[in-house]
Each structure stands twice: as structure tokens, then as C-alpha cells.
Coordinates of C-alpha atoms in Angstrom, one line a residue:
M1 CA 90.9 110.3 64.5
L2 CA 93.5 107.8 65.5
E3 CA 93.3 103.7 65.2
L4 CA 95.5 101.1 65.9
Q5 CA 95.1 97.8 63.8
N6 CA 96.4 94.5 64.8
I7 CA 99.4 95.9 66.7
T8 CA 102.1 93.4 67.6
Y9 CA 105.2 94.8 69.3
I10 CA 108.1 92.7 70.6
L11 CA 111.1 94.0 73.0
P12 CA 114.5 93.5 71.8
N13 CA 114.7 90.6 74.5
G14 CA 112.0 88.7 72.5
S15 CA 109.1 89.6 75.3
M16 CA 105.8 90.4 73.7
L17 CA 104.0 93.2 74.8
L18 CA 101.5 93.8 72.1
S19 CA 99.8 91.1 70.3
A20 CA 97.2 91.9 67.6
A21 CA 96.0 94.3 69.8
N22 CA 93.3 97.1 68.4
L23 CA 92.4 100.6 69.7
T24 CA 90.4 103.5 68.6
L25 CA 90.9 106.8 70.0
P26 CA 88.1 109.4 68.8
S27 CA 87.7 112.9 69.0
R28 CA 87.2 114.3 72.2
Q29 CA 86.9 111.2 74.2
K30 CA 88.6 110.9 77.5
I31 CA 90.1 107.2 77.9
G32 CA 91.7 105.9 80.8
I33 CA 94.5 103.0 80.4
V34 CA 95.1 100.5 83.0
G35 CA 97.1 97.5 83.7
K36 CA 99.8 96.1 85.9
N37 CA 103.1 97.6 86.1
G38 CA 105.3 96.2 83.3
V39 CA 102.7 95.2 80.9
G40 CA 103.5 97.9 78.3
K41 CA 101.4 100.9 78.9
S42 CA 104.1 103.3 78.4
T43 CA 105.4 101.7 75.0
L44 CA 101.6 102.0 73.7
F45 CA 102.0 105.4 74.3
R46 CA 105.3 105.4 72.5
L47 CA 103.6 103.7 69.4
I48 CA 100.6 106.1 69.3
A49 CA 103.0 108.9 69.3
G50 CA 105.1 107.8 66.4
E51 CA 108.3 107.4 68.5
I52 CA 108.6 103.6 67.7
T53 CA 107.0 101.4 65.0
P54 CA 105.3 98.1 65.5
Q55 CA 106.5 94.8 63.9
E56 CA 103.0 94.2 62.8
G57 CA 99.8 96.0 62.2
Q58 CA 99.3 99.6 61.2
I59 CA 98.7 102.8 63.0
I60 CA 96.1 105.1 61.2
R61 CA 96.2 108.7 61.8
T62 CA 93.9 111.5 60.9
A63 CA 95.7 114.9 60.7
T64 CA 96.1 114.3 64.3
R65 CA 98.4 116.5 66.4
V66 CA 99.8 114.4 69.5
Y67 CA 100.8 116.2 72.7
V68 CA 102.3 114.0 75.4
V69 CA 102.9 114.5 79.0
P70 CA 105.6 111.8 80.2
Q71 CA 106.0 110.3 83.4
H72 CA 109.6 111.2 83.6
F73 CA 111.4 114.3 82.6
V74 CA 115.1 113.2 82.7
Q75 CA 115.4 113.5 78.9
F76 CA 114.4 117.6 79.3
D77 CA 116.7 118.4 82.1
Q78 CA 119.3 120.1 79.9
L79 CA 116.7 122.0 78.2
T80 CA 115.3 125.4 79.2
V81 CA 111.3 125.0 79.8
A82 CA 111.0 127.1 76.9
Q83 CA 113.0 124.5 74.3
A84 CA 111.2 121.4 76.5
L85 CA 107.6 123.2 75.5
G86 CA 109.0 123.5 71.7
V87 CA 108.4 127.3 71.9
D88 CA 111.9 128.6 71.9
G89 CA 112.5 129.2 68.1
K90 CA 109.2 131.1 67.8
I91 CA 109.9 133.3 70.8
S92 CA 113.5 133.8 69.4
A93 CA 112.2 134.8 66.0
L94 CA 109.4 137.1 67.4
H95 CA 112.3 138.8 69.1
A96 CA 114.5 139.3 66.2
I97 CA 111.5 140.5 64.2
L98 CA 111.0 143.1 66.8
A99 CA 114.2 144.2 66.8
G100 CA 114.1 144.8 63.2
D101 CA 115.8 141.8 61.7
S102 CA 113.4 141.1 58.6
D103 CA 115.4 137.9 57.6
E104 CA 112.8 135.8 55.7
K105 CA 113.6 132.6 58.1
H106 CA 112.2 134.1 61.2
Y107 CA 108.8 134.7 59.8
E108 CA 109.2 131.1 58.6
V109 CA 109.7 130.0 62.3
L110 CA 107.1 132.4 63.8
Q111 CA 104.2 131.1 61.4
D112 CA 102.1 134.2 62.4
D113 CA 102.1 133.2 65.8
W114 CA 102.4 137.0 66.9
T115 CA 100.8 136.4 70.7
I116 CA 103.2 133.5 71.5
E117 CA 104.6 135.0 74.5
E118 CA 100.9 135.9 75.8
Q119 CA 99.7 132.3 75.0
C120 CA 102.6 130.9 77.1
A121 CA 101.9 133.5 79.9
Q122 CA 98.4 132.6 79.9
A123 CA 98.8 129.2 79.8
L124 CA 101.5 129.2 82.7
A125 CA 99.4 131.4 84.7
R126 CA 96.5 128.6 84.9
W127 CA 99.0 126.4 86.8
K128 CA 100.3 129.3 88.9
L129 CA 103.4 129.6 87.1
T130 CA 105.1 133.0 85.7
S131 CA 106.4 133.4 82.0
E132 CA 109.9 133.7 83.8
I133 CA 110.0 130.2 84.2
L134 CA 110.5 129.9 80.2
N135 CA 114.2 130.5 80.7
V136 CA 114.6 128.4 83.6
H137 CA 116.5 124.9 83.0
M138 CA 114.3 121.9 83.4
H139 CA 116.7 120.2 86.3
R140 CA 116.2 123.0 88.7
L141 CA 112.7 122.5 88.9
S142 CA 110.7 120.0 91.1
G143 CA 108.7 117.2 90.0
G144 CA 105.5 118.8 90.4
E145 CA 106.6 122.2 88.6
K146 CA 107.6 119.9 85.6
T147 CA 104.3 118.3 85.5
K148 CA 102.4 121.6 85.5
I149 CA 104.7 123.3 82.9
F150 CA 103.9 120.3 80.3
L151 CA 100.3 120.7 81.3
A152 CA 100.4 124.2 80.5
G153 CA 102.0 123.3 77.1
I154 CA 98.4 121.6 76.3
A155 CA 96.9 125.0 75.9
I156 CA 99.8 126.2 73.9
S157 CA 99.9 123.5 71.6
E158 CA 96.0 123.0 71.0
P159 CA 96.3 119.2 70.2
D160 CA 93.9 116.9 68.7
L161 CA 95.2 114.0 71.1
V162 CA 97.0 114.4 74.5
L163 CA 98.7 111.6 76.1
L164 CA 99.3 111.5 79.8
D165 CA 101.6 109.1 81.7
E166 CA 100.9 109.2 85.4
P167 CA 100.1 113.0 85.5
T168 CA 99.1 113.1 88.9
N169 CA 102.3 111.9 90.8
H170 CA 103.8 114.9 91.6
L171 CA 100.7 117.1 91.8
D172 CA 99.3 118.6 94.9
Q173 CA 95.6 118.8 95.8
W174 CA 95.2 122.1 94.2
A175 CA 96.9 121.3 90.9
R176 CA 94.9 117.7 90.7
E177 CA 91.7 119.7 91.1
Q178 CA 93.0 121.9 88.3
L179 CA 93.8 118.8 86.2
Y180 CA 90.4 117.3 86.6
A181 CA 88.7 120.5 85.6
E182 CA 90.8 120.9 82.5
V183 CA 89.9 117.1 81.5
Q184 CA 86.4 117.8 81.6
R185 CA 86.8 121.4 79.9
S186 CA 89.0 120.2 77.1
N187 CA 87.8 119.3 73.4
S188 CA 90.7 117.2 72.9
C189 CA 90.9 113.4 73.1
W190 CA 92.5 112.5 76.3
A191 CA 94.2 109.1 76.9
I192 CA 95.5 108.8 80.5
I193 CA 97.5 106.2 81.9
S194 CA 97.0 106.5 85.7
H195 CA 96.3 104.7 89.2
D196 CA 94.7 107.9 90.3
R197 CA 91.0 106.6 90.9
V198 CA 89.5 110.2 91.0
L199 CA 90.8 111.0 87.5
L200 CA 89.9 107.7 86.3
D201 CA 86.1 108.3 87.4
K202 CA 86.5 111.3 85.3
M203 CA 86.9 109.1 82.1
E204 CA 84.2 108.0 79.4
R205 CA 86.1 104.6 78.7
I206 CA 88.8 102.3 80.4
V207 CA 91.1 100.4 78.3
E208 CA 92.9 97.6 80.2
L209 CA 96.2 96.3 78.9
E210 CA 96.6 92.7 79.9
A211 CA 98.6 89.8 78.4
G212 CA 99.1 91.8 75.3
T213 CA 95.6 92.5 74.4
L214 CA 93.8 95.5 74.7
T215 CA 90.0 95.3 76.2
N216 CA 87.5 98.2 76.1
Y217 CA 85.4 99.0 79.0
T218 CA 82.5 101.8 78.5
G219 CA 82.1 104.1 81.7
N220 CA 84.5 105.2 84.1
Y221 CA 86.7 103.4 86.6
T222 CA 83.9 102.3 89.1
H223 CA 81.8 101.1 86.3
Y224 CA 84.8 99.2 85.0
R225 CA 85.7 97.5 88.6
A226 CA 82.1 96.5 88.6
Q227 CA 82.5 94.8 85.2
R228 CA 85.7 93.3 86.1
D229 CA 84.5 91.9 89.2
A230 CA 81.1 90.4 87.7
Q231 CA 83.4 88.7 85.0
A232 CA 85.8 87.4 87.7
E233 CA 82.3 86.0 89.7
I234 CA 81.2 84.5 86.6
L235 CA 84.5 82.9 85.9
Q236 CA 85.0 81.5 89.2
Q237 CA 81.5 80.2 88.8
N238 CA 82.4 78.0 85.7
I239 CA 85.6 76.9 87.1
E240 CA 83.8 75.4 90.2
Q241 CA 81.2 73.9 87.7
Q242 CA 83.8 72.4 85.6
Q243 CA 85.6 71.0 88.9
K244 CA 82.3 69.7 89.7
E245 CA 81.6 67.7 86.5
L246 CA 85.3 66.9 86.5
R247 CA 85.3 65.1 89.8
K248 CA 81.6 63.3 88.8
A249 CA 83.3 62.0 85.6
K250 CA 86.1 60.5 87.7
L251 CA 83.5 58.7 89.8
V252 CA 81.4 57.5 87.3
Q253 CA 84.5 56.3 85.2
R254 CA 85.9 54.4 88.5
K255 CA 82.2 52.8 89.3
T256 CA 81.8 51.8 85.7
L257 CA 85.4 50.2 85.5
E258 CA 84.7 48.3 88.9
R259 CA 81.1 47.1 87.5
Q260 CA 82.5 45.9 84.3
Q261 CA 85.4 44.1 86.2
R262 CA 83.2 42.4 88.3
S263 CA 80.9 41.5 85.5
D264 CA 83.7 40.1 83.7
A265 CA 84.9 37.9 86.6
R266 CA 81.4 36.5 87.2
G267 CA 81.3 35.7 83.5
Q268 CA 84.6 33.8 83.5
Q269 CA 83.4 31.9 86.5
K270 CA 80.4 30.9 84.6
Q271 CA 82.2 29.8 81.6
E272 CA 84.8 27.5 83.9
R273 CA 81.9 25.8 85.6
A274 CA 80.2 25.2 82.4
G275 CA 83.2 23.4 80.9
V276 CA 83.7 25.9 78.0
A277 CA 86.9 24.9 76.0
R278 CA 90.2 27.0 76.6
I279 CA 90.4 28.3 73.2
M280 CA 87.0 29.8 73.5
M281 CA 87.4 31.1 77.1
N282 CA 90.6 33.0 75.7
T283 CA 88.2 34.5 73.0
L284 CA 85.7 35.7 75.5
R285 CA 88.4 37.1 77.7
N286 CA 90.3 39.0 75.0
K287 CA 86.7 40.3 74.2
A288 CA 86.2 41.2 77.7
E289 CA 89.5 43.2 78.0
Q290 CA 88.8 45.0 74.6
S291 CA 85.6 46.1 76.0
T292 CA 87.1 47.1 79.2
S293 CA 89.9 48.9 77.4
K294 CA 87.4 51.0 75.1
T295 CA 85.2 51.9 78.4
K296 CA 88.6 53.0 79.7
E297 CA 89.6 55.3 76.7
V298 CA 86.1 56.9 76.3
H299 CA 86.0 58.0 80.1
A300 CA 89.8 59.2 79.8
D301 CA 88.9 61.2 76.8
K302 CA 85.9 62.7 78.7
I303 CA 88.3 63.3 81.6
D304 CA 91.0 64.9 79.3
R305 CA 88.4 67.2 77.8
L306 CA 87.3 68.5 81.2
Q307 CA 90.8 68.9 82.3
G308 CA 91.6 70.9 79.2
S309 CA 88.5 73.0 79.6
L310 CA 89.4 73.3 83.5
R311 CA 93.0 74.6 82.4
E312 CA 91.8 77.5 80.1
L313 CA 89.3 78.8 82.4
R314 CA 92.2 79.0 85.1
A315 CA 94.6 80.4 82.7
D316 CA 91.8 83.2 82.3
R317 CA 91.5 83.8 85.7
V318 CA 93.8 86.8 86.6
D319 CA 94.9 86.7 90.1
N320 CA 94.1 89.9 91.3
S321 CA 93.5 89.4 95.1
A322 CA 95.6 91.2 97.1
I323 CA 98.2 89.8 98.8
K324 CA 96.8 89.3 102.9
V325 CA 99.6 90.5 105.1
A326 CA 99.1 89.8 108.4
F327 CA 101.2 92.1 110.7
D328 CA 101.4 91.2 114.4
P329 CA 100.0 94.2 116.0
A330 CA 102.7 96.7 117.3
N331 CA 104.0 95.9 120.9
M332 CA 103.7 99.6 122.2
H333 CA 100.7 100.2 124.3
T334 CA 98.2 103.0 123.1
G335 CA 98.8 106.6 124.3
K336 CA 102.6 106.6 124.6
L337 CA 104.3 109.8 123.8
L338 CA 106.1 109.4 120.6
F339 CA 107.3 113.0 119.2
E340 CA 106.3 116.3 120.4
G341 CA 107.5 119.4 118.5
K342 CA 106.8 123.0 119.6
Q343 CA 107.1 126.2 117.5
L344 CA 109.2 124.2 114.9
Q345 CA 110.7 126.4 112.2
V346 CA 113.1 125.5 109.5
R347 CA 114.6 128.2 107.4
Y348 CA 115.9 128.3 103.7
N349 CA 118.0 131.1 102.7
N350 CA 117.0 132.9 106.0
M351 CA 113.4 132.8 105.2
P352 CA 110.9 130.9 107.5
L353 CA 109.5 127.8 106.0
W354 CA 106.3 128.1 107.8
A355 CA 104.5 130.9 109.8
E356 CA 106.6 132.5 112.0
Q357 CA 105.1 131.1 115.3
G358 CA 106.3 127.7 113.5
I359 CA 104.5 124.3 113.9
D360 CA 103.5 122.4 116.9
L361 CA 102.7 118.7 116.5
R362 CA 102.1 116.0 119.2
I363 CA 101.9 111.9 118.1
V364 CA 101.1 109.3 120.0
S365 CA 101.0 105.9 119.8
G366 CA 97.7 104.5 118.0
D367 CA 97.5 108.0 116.2
R368 CA 96.9 107.8 112.5
L369 CA 98.0 111.2 111.1
H370 CA 97.4 112.3 107.5
I371 CA 99.7 115.4 106.7
H372 CA 99.0 117.4 103.6
G373 CA 99.5 120.9 101.8
M374 CA 100.7 122.2 98.8
N375 CA 103.7 121.5 96.8
G376 CA 106.8 123.2 98.8
S377 CA 104.8 123.3 102.1
G378 CA 107.2 121.6 103.9
K379 CA 105.6 118.0 104.2
S380 CA 108.7 116.3 103.7
T381 CA 110.8 118.7 105.7
L382 CA 108.4 117.9 108.7
L383 CA 108.9 114.1 108.1
K384 CA 112.8 114.7 108.3
L385 CA 112.3 116.4 111.7
F386 CA 110.1 113.6 112.9
L387 CA 112.6 110.9 111.8
G388 CA 115.7 112.9 113.4
K389 CA 117.3 113.4 109.7
L390 CA 116.8 117.0 110.2
E391 CA 117.1 119.2 113.4
P392 CA 114.8 122.6 113.4
D393 CA 116.3 125.9 113.2
S394 CA 114.2 126.8 116.1
G395 CA 111.6 125.1 118.6
Q396 CA 111.7 122.2 120.6
V397 CA 111.6 118.4 119.7
F398 CA 111.3 115.0 121.7
R399 CA 111.5 111.9 120.0
A400 CA 110.8 108.9 122.0
E401 CA 112.7 105.5 120.9
S402 CA 110.6 103.5 118.6
R403 CA 111.2 101.0 115.7
I404 CA 109.9 103.2 112.5
L405 CA 109.2 101.8 108.8
Y406 CA 109.7 104.8 106.2
L407 CA 108.3 104.1 102.8
D408 CA 109.0 107.0 100.4
Q409 CA 107.9 107.3 96.8
D410 CA 111.1 105.8 95.6
Y411 CA 111.0 103.0 98.2
S412 CA 114.7 103.9 98.9
A413 CA 115.0 101.4 101.8
I414 CA 115.6 99.0 98.9
N415 CA 119.2 97.8 98.3
P416 CA 119.7 98.9 94.6
T417 CA 122.6 96.0 94.5
E418 CA 121.4 93.2 96.5
S419 CA 119.1 90.6 95.1
V420 CA 115.6 90.1 96.2
L421 CA 116.3 86.8 97.9
E422 CA 119.3 88.4 99.6
Q423 CA 117.4 91.4 101.0
A424 CA 114.9 88.8 102.3
Q425 CA 117.3 86.9 104.1
S426 CA 118.6 90.0 106.0
C427 CA 115.7 90.3 107.7
N428 CA 115.6 86.9 109.0
V429 CA 116.5 87.4 112.3
H430 CA 114.2 84.5 113.8
G431 CA 116.3 81.9 111.6
L432 CA 113.5 80.6 109.5
E433 CA 114.7 78.0 107.1
E434 CA 115.3 78.9 103.7
H435 CA 112.3 77.2 102.4
E436 CA 110.2 79.1 104.9
V437 CA 111.8 82.3 103.5
K438 CA 111.2 81.5 100.1
T439 CA 107.2 80.4 100.8
L440 CA 107.3 83.9 102.2
L441 CA 108.5 85.6 98.8
A442 CA 106.2 83.4 97.1
R443 CA 103.0 84.6 98.9
H444 CA 104.4 88.0 98.2
L445 CA 104.2 87.0 94.5
F446 CA 108.0 86.7 94.2
H447 CA 108.8 83.5 92.3
T448 CA 111.9 81.7 91.2
D449 CA 112.7 83.8 88.3
D450 CA 112.4 86.9 90.6
W451 CA 114.6 86.0 93.3
A452 CA 117.9 86.8 91.2
K453 CA 116.8 90.4 90.6
P454 CA 118.6 93.4 91.9
G455 CA 117.0 95.9 93.7
S456 CA 117.7 98.5 91.0
V457 CA 115.4 96.9 88.6
L458 CA 112.2 96.2 90.4
S459 CA 109.2 98.5 89.9
G460 CA 107.7 100.4 92.5
G461 CA 105.0 97.7 93.1
E462 CA 107.7 95.1 93.6
C463 CA 110.0 97.3 95.8
M464 CA 106.4 97.6 98.2
R465 CA 105.7 94.2 98.2
L466 CA 109.5 93.2 99.1
L467 CA 109.5 95.9 102.2
L468 CA 106.2 94.0 103.0
C469 CA 107.9 90.8 102.9
Q470 CA 110.6 91.9 104.9
M471 CA 108.2 92.9 107.7
A472 CA 106.7 89.2 107.4
I473 CA 110.1 87.7 107.7
R474 CA 111.1 89.7 110.8
Q475 CA 107.7 88.3 112.2
E476 CA 107.4 92.0 114.3
A477 CA 105.5 94.9 113.1
P478 CA 107.1 98.6 113.6
D479 CA 105.9 100.7 116.2
M480 CA 105.4 103.3 113.7
L481 CA 104.7 103.3 109.7
V482 CA 105.9 106.7 108.1
L483 CA 104.8 107.0 104.5
D484 CA 105.9 109.9 102.0
E485 CA 103.7 109.9 98.9
P486 CA 104.0 106.0 98.7
T487 CA 101.6 105.4 95.7
N488 CA 103.3 107.6 93.3
N489 CA 104.8 104.7 91.4
L490 CA 102.4 102.1 92.0
D491 CA 100.0 100.3 89.8
L492 CA 96.3 99.7 90.9
F493 CA 96.8 96.2 91.7
S494 CA 99.9 97.0 93.7
L495 CA 97.7 100.2 95.2
E496 CA 95.2 97.7 96.4
I497 CA 98.0 95.5 98.2
L498 CA 99.5 98.8 100.0
T499 CA 96.1 99.8 101.1
N500 CA 94.8 96.5 102.7
A501 CA 98.0 96.2 104.3
I502 CA 98.1 99.7 105.9
R503 CA 94.6 99.7 107.0
D504 CA 95.1 96.2 108.7
Y505 CA 98.0 97.5 110.3
Q506 CA 97.6 98.0 114.2
G507 CA 100.2 100.9 115.1
T508 CA 100.9 104.3 114.7
L509 CA 100.8 105.8 111.0
V510 CA 102.0 109.0 110.0
V511 CA 101.4 109.8 106.0
V512 CA 101.8 112.4 103.5
S513 CA 99.9 111.9 100.4
H514 CA 97.8 113.9 97.7
D515 CA 95.7 110.5 96.9
A516 CA 92.3 111.1 98.4
S517 CA 90.9 107.6 97.6
F518 CA 94.0 105.9 99.2
V519 CA 94.1 108.1 102.5
D520 CA 90.1 107.8 102.7
E521 CA 90.5 103.9 103.4
L522 CA 93.2 104.2 106.3
G523 CA 91.3 105.2 109.1
I524 CA 92.9 108.5 109.6
T525 CA 92.3 109.9 113.0
Q526 CA 93.7 113.4 112.6
T527 CA 95.0 115.7 109.9
L528 CA 97.7 118.5 109.8
A529 CA 97.3 121.0 107.1
L530 CA 100.6 122.9 106.1

């Protein structure tokens, strides 16, 4: 249905995102696209959609209608929902015809799509949206509502190929389940960029973008991980074998040269005792030196070949091992009351956010609390109450003094104007030497080229790693971690780093997340459903 052949795409700054890449998107198949942030997954989708063209290669389309659910919607903010979905023209033409305007242009726009309004209403209703939203401007809607609108547009457009870029980022659990069902029900081909492991496990094929190359793995995400782990193990075995052969070759070289030098020395002594003429001795010495030189050359060539082979193997090895973040345990003893709210209530437009009796919540040190609920249920509002950023309209609140690290989905604790190194140094309260700070940055995968980057250009994964690095530089863990959808802007590699860090953290945890796989690994001890 759609095929990419030997596609090369180079950014204006000279960075190569794709190099002779190949990809086939057959009818009806469900395909997951994975890769680290910044490798070019969204650019790949723009190429498939025809928004940009490659410098080399060709894209073969067979009567393919492509529909895109983007990750970001800012380009649609000034449009109404109907305009964003591309149905405003047909709806306007239908209304004009029904009002008695028989101008031919209205019929050309409508294209006999007389049920367009009913189609829109039905598609929106599947996502618990009403047709009135068609006249609302996109900038007035939440991230979850925008995503659901574009997901509803799939049924309206009936495309051959659906491209979805991180579609579950802003969806609550109900909407995620709806999307999972839609994927399996649809007869279209779906290609999905996602870090949602539940969604990726519903794929039939995983395509990994790495170093400009697309690699296909048959099966879902779990099967892909098993294949990647097996490949990594084989590669590591090959590296270890090559290292063993290299050590052996160096040992043989040393022993051979030592043996030859001893032999040459003995030969020279015999010649001197036998009274061999000096000119003959010089000739024999030259031959011995030539023999030694040739032996050195033979062994050096073998060692060079082994070292080159080892370099190639190491280059093939991708460092996907998660950062090992060793937090000190929180100093606070277990069981101390940190927060208590009784009959908490917040009102918007004089309407209560929660049930009339409000919310009761008690958190003591050592708790690991998961707060969940549908979009709009007040999860982020409750966190603001908890953090003291908001006071309730009614109810009682107690907050104990404690050190809290708050991570939201935008990692707003990162200063957008300061460099990576400056933000690391700002946490150096114990007077670490500069080289020690830089060593900690390197351990969190920030190398020399990254140190001058301002916070504004960091990816979600980089922001998360910088915050973890700051905690390591401070050399003290917070009493409490408060997380508000922290996985939304992370790739799978960064997600693994964050998961490991939080799982090993010995302190109080409060997390809001719709990512079931993520939450399952955190050792949650209690849940609150809103």
C-alpha cells in the first residue's frame, strides 16, 4: 500500500536522520514505531504523509488516503474543530443547499456526502464528545479533548493508513481502552509512534529507528524486547570472545618476540666464540633483525585486525542499560504524618469539583500512592492542594514540613535559560569539584557537547535525566516524590531509567499516571480513584 525505498533525509544543519532506509506499510497491518527521542520518528511520519520530501529515494503510494493524529496540536489552535477535521466545507455546503442555495459549487464541495453531520456526531459520540464541539476553537480544549477529536476523525475520514504520534499521552484510562479496541477493530493500516507498552503489545510488527536505519521485528513489543535482548547477549558474547582472542594474540606476540630475541642473542654468542668474520656477523645480524621485524609485522597485523573487529562490534552495541541512580534513603522515619485533608472541595463557576462531601486524604511517610481518574476528575488540582499551590474552598488541610521534588509532564522544574552545566552546578551544595560534577553529568548521559545546551532545547528524557542528576549532586534524596503524568514526553529508554529510579527510591511517593505498565512497577501501596 505504501513503500519507502532507500530513503535518505538530512536536516538543514547537516544531521542525517535517515540513511537508505526502507519500510513497507501493507494494508490492515498494525505497526509500532520505536526509537529514542530525536532519532527522527516524527520526521519519518512527515515523509510518509507527504509533508516533506527526501533528498534520496522514493516513496511509492498506491491510492493511499493518509490520516495523521499528531503529537502536538498548536498549529490548529486558531481553527474550529470542524476546520481542524477538514469537515467545515462540507457542513457549510450542506447547510447552504438545505437553505435553498442551488449553486453548483456547494454540490462539488459536498460530493454527495449528505450524512456528513450524522457521521461526525456518531464518531464524536464514540469518544464521549457531542457535535456542538465542532464549532469550538481548538485552543479552548484540553490535550485529551484534542486527541479524542482527532481520533474521532479517523472514523469520519475512513483512511487507508493512520499515522499516530504518541496518541495516549493525554488520554485517561477509559480513552486508552477505547483506542486499544479501535486499533484491533479497524481495517486500516495503523503506524503508531508510542511509549505505551500496552498499546505496543497490540501491534503485529515493531519497527525500530536507530542511527538512520529502520529495522523490522515480527510480533508485538514484548517479542521485540526478547529479540533485542537476545541480540544484545549474542553481541556481548562476540565482544568477549574477541577480547579473549586479542589478549591471546598479544601474549603470543610477546612470547614469540622474547623467544626470537633469546635465539638471536645465543646465535651471536656462538658466532663470536667461533671467530666468524665481522662482515659475516653483520650479514647474519641483519638477517636476524629482518626476521624479527617480519615477525613483529605479522603479529601486529593480526592484532590490528582483532582490534578493528572489536571496535566494529562495540560500535554495534547500543548502550541501552538504564542509568543506575543510587538515591540515599529519605531521612524521615516511616509513619510520620505528611498531609491530611478532610472534606476537601474546590469549586469552579460555583460548581463542586468532587462529590458534595469532598475528599478525605491522609499520607504518611513511606506511603506510595497512585491517584487515578478520568480527564477532568481533579487529579492535578488535588496535587496542587497537596503541594500548597492551591487552597481548598472548603475543608481542612494539614501539611508537614518536608523536602518535595515535583515532576510534571513538562518538567517545569528545569530552567529554560540556564545551561545543563549551570543547572547541575546550582545544586552543588556540598562543594564538589567541577570534574566531579561533570563526571555525574556523564553518568546521566550528558557529555561535553550537551553541557552548554539551554533547558529550553532539552527533550523530555533529557529534562528527566538532568533532574535525577541534580538529586545525585545534592547527595540527599527528597522526603517525597510527587509525579504528575511524568511519562508523557519520554521515549522507552528514558521511561526505563525513570522507572528504575523511582522503584529504587526509598521514600514517600505520590504519582498521577494513566500508564498502567509504569505504575505496576513502582511498588504502589495504596490508590485513590477520583
